[in-house]
PDB file of C-alpha atoms in Angstrom:
ATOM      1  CA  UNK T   1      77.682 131.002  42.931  1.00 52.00           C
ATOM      2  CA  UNK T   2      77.741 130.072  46.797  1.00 62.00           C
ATOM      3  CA  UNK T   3      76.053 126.736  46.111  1.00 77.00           C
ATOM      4  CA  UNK T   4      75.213 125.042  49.873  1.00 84.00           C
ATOM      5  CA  UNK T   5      76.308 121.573  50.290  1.00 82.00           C
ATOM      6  CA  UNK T   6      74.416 118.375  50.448  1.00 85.00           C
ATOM      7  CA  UNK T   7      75.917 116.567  53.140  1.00 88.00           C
ATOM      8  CA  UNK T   8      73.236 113.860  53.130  1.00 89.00           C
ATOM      9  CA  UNK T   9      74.216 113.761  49.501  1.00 88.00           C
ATOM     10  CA  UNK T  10      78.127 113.214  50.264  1.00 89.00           C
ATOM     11  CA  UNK T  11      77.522 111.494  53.524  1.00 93.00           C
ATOM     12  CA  UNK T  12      75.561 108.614  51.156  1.00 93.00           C
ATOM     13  CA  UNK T  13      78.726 108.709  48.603  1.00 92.00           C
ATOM     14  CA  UNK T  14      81.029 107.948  50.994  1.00 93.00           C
ATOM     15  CA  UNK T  15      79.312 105.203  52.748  1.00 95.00           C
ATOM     16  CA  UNK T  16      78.509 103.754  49.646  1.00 95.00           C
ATOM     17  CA  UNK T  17      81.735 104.012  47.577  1.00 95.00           C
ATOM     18  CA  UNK T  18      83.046 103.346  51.242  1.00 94.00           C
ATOM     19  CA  UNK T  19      81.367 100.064  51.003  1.00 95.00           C
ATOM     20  CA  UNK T  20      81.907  99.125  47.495  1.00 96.00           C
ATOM     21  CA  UNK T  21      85.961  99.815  48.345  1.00 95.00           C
ATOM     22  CA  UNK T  22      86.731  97.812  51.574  1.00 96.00           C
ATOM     23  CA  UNK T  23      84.474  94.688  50.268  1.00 95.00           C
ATOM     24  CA  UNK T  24      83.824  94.319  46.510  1.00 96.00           C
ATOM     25  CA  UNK T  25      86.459  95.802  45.270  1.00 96.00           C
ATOM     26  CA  UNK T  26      89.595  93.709  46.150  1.00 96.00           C
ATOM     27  CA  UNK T  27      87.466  90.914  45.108  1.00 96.00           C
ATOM     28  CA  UNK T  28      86.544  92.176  41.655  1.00 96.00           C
ATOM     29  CA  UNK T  29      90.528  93.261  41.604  1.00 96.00           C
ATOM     30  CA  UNK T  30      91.496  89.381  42.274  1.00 97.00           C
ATOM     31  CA  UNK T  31      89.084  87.533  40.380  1.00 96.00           C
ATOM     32  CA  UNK T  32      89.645  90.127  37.407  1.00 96.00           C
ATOM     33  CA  UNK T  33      93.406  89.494  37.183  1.00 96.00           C
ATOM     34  CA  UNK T  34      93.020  86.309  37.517  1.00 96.00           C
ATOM     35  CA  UNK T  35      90.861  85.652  34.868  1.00 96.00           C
ATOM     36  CA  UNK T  36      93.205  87.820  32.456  1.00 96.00           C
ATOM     37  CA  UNK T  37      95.774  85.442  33.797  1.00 95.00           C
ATOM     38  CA  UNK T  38      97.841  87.674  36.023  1.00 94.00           C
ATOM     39  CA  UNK T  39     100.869  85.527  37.073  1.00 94.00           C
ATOM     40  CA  UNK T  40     100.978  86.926  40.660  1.00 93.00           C
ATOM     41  CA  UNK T  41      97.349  86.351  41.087  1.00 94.00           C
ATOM     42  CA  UNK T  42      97.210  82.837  39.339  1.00 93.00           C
ATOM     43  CA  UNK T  43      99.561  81.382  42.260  1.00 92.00           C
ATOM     44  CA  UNK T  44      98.374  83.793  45.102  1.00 93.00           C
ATOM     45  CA  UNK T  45      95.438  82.621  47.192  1.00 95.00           C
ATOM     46  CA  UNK T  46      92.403  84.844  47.941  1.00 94.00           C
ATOM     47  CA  UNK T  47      93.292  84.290  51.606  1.00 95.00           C
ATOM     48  CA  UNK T  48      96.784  85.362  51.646  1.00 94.00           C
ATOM     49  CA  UNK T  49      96.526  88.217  49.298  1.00 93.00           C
ATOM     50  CA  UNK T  50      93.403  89.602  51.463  1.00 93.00           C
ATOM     51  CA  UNK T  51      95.313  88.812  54.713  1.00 93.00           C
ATOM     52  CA  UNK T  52      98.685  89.728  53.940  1.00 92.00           C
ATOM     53  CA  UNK T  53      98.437  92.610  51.113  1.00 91.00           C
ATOM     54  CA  UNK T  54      95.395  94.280  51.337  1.00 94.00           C
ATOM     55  CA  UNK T  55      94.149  94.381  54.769  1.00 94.00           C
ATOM     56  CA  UNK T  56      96.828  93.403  56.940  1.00 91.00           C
ATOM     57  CA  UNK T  57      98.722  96.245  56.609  1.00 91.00           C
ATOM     58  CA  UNK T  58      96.030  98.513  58.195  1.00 91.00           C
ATOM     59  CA  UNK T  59      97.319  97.140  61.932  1.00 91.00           C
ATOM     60  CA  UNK T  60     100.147  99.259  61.740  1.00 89.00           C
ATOM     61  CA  UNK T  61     101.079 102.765  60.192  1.00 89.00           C
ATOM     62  CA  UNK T  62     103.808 102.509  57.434  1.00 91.00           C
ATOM     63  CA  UNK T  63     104.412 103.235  53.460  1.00 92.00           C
ATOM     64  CA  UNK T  64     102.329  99.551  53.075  1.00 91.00           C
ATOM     65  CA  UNK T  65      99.538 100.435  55.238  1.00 93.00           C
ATOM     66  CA  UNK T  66      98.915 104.102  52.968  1.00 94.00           C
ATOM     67  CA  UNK T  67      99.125 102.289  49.904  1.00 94.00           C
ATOM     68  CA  UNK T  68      96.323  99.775  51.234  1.00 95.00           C
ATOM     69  CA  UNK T  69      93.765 102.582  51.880  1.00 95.00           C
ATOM     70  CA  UNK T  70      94.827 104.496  48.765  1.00 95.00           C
ATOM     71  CA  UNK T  71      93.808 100.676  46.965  1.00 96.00           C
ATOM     72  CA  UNK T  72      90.788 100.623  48.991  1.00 96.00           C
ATOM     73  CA  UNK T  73      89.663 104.008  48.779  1.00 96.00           C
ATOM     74  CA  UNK T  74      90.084 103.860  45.267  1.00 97.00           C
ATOM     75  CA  UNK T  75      86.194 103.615  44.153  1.00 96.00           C
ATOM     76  CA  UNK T  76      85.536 106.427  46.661  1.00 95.00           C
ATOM     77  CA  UNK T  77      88.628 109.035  45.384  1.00 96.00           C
ATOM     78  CA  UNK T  78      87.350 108.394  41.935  1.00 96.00           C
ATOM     79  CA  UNK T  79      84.029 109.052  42.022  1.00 94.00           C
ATOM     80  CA  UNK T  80      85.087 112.401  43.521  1.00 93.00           C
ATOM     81  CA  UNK T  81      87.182 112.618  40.941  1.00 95.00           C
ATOM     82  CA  UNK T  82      84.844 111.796  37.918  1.00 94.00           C
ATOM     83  CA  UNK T  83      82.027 113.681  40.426  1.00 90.00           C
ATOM     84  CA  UNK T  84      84.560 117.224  40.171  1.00 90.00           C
ATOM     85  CA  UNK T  85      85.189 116.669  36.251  1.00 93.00           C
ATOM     86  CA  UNK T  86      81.268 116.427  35.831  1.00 91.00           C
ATOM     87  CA  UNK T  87      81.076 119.917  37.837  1.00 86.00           C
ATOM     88  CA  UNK T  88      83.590 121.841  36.245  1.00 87.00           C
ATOM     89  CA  UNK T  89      82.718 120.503  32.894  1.00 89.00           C
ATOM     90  CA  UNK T  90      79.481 122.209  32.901  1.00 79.00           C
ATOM     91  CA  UNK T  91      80.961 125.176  33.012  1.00 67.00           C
TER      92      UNK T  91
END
């Protein structure tokens, strides 16, 4: 059961879920809660909540900056996630 490891495999789901986490995926988080009508988002620009909540706390390393890359990681952790329950489901 010593199965080798694809690293071409994982290297291409982390730049992609990489990818899909630090660009689409605020945006799809913004324009999503705004069209259910999320009060925070309705009155919060695009600008300022990119700027100020999402990646501006990346310049420094705090509580705020960890929960930003835990937000943008989030595609990427999940698909590990889902990726893992797949595996072990199969057996």
């Amino acid at each position: 059961m010593n199965k080798k490891i694809d690293w071409s495999k994982e290297l291409w789901c982390i730049l992609f879920f990489g990818c899909i986490g630090f660009t689409i995926w605020p945006l799809m988080v913004y324009y999503l809660s705004q069209a259910l009508g999320v009060h925070y988002f309705i009155e919060l620009p695009l600008r300022v909540w990119a700027e100020n909540k999402v990646y501006g706390p990346l310049a420094y390393f705090n509580f705020r900056s960890l929960l930003s890359l835990l937000f943008l990681c989030f595609p990427y952790l999940s698909s590990i996630i889902l990726r893992l329950l797949i595996r072990y489901s199969r057996k």
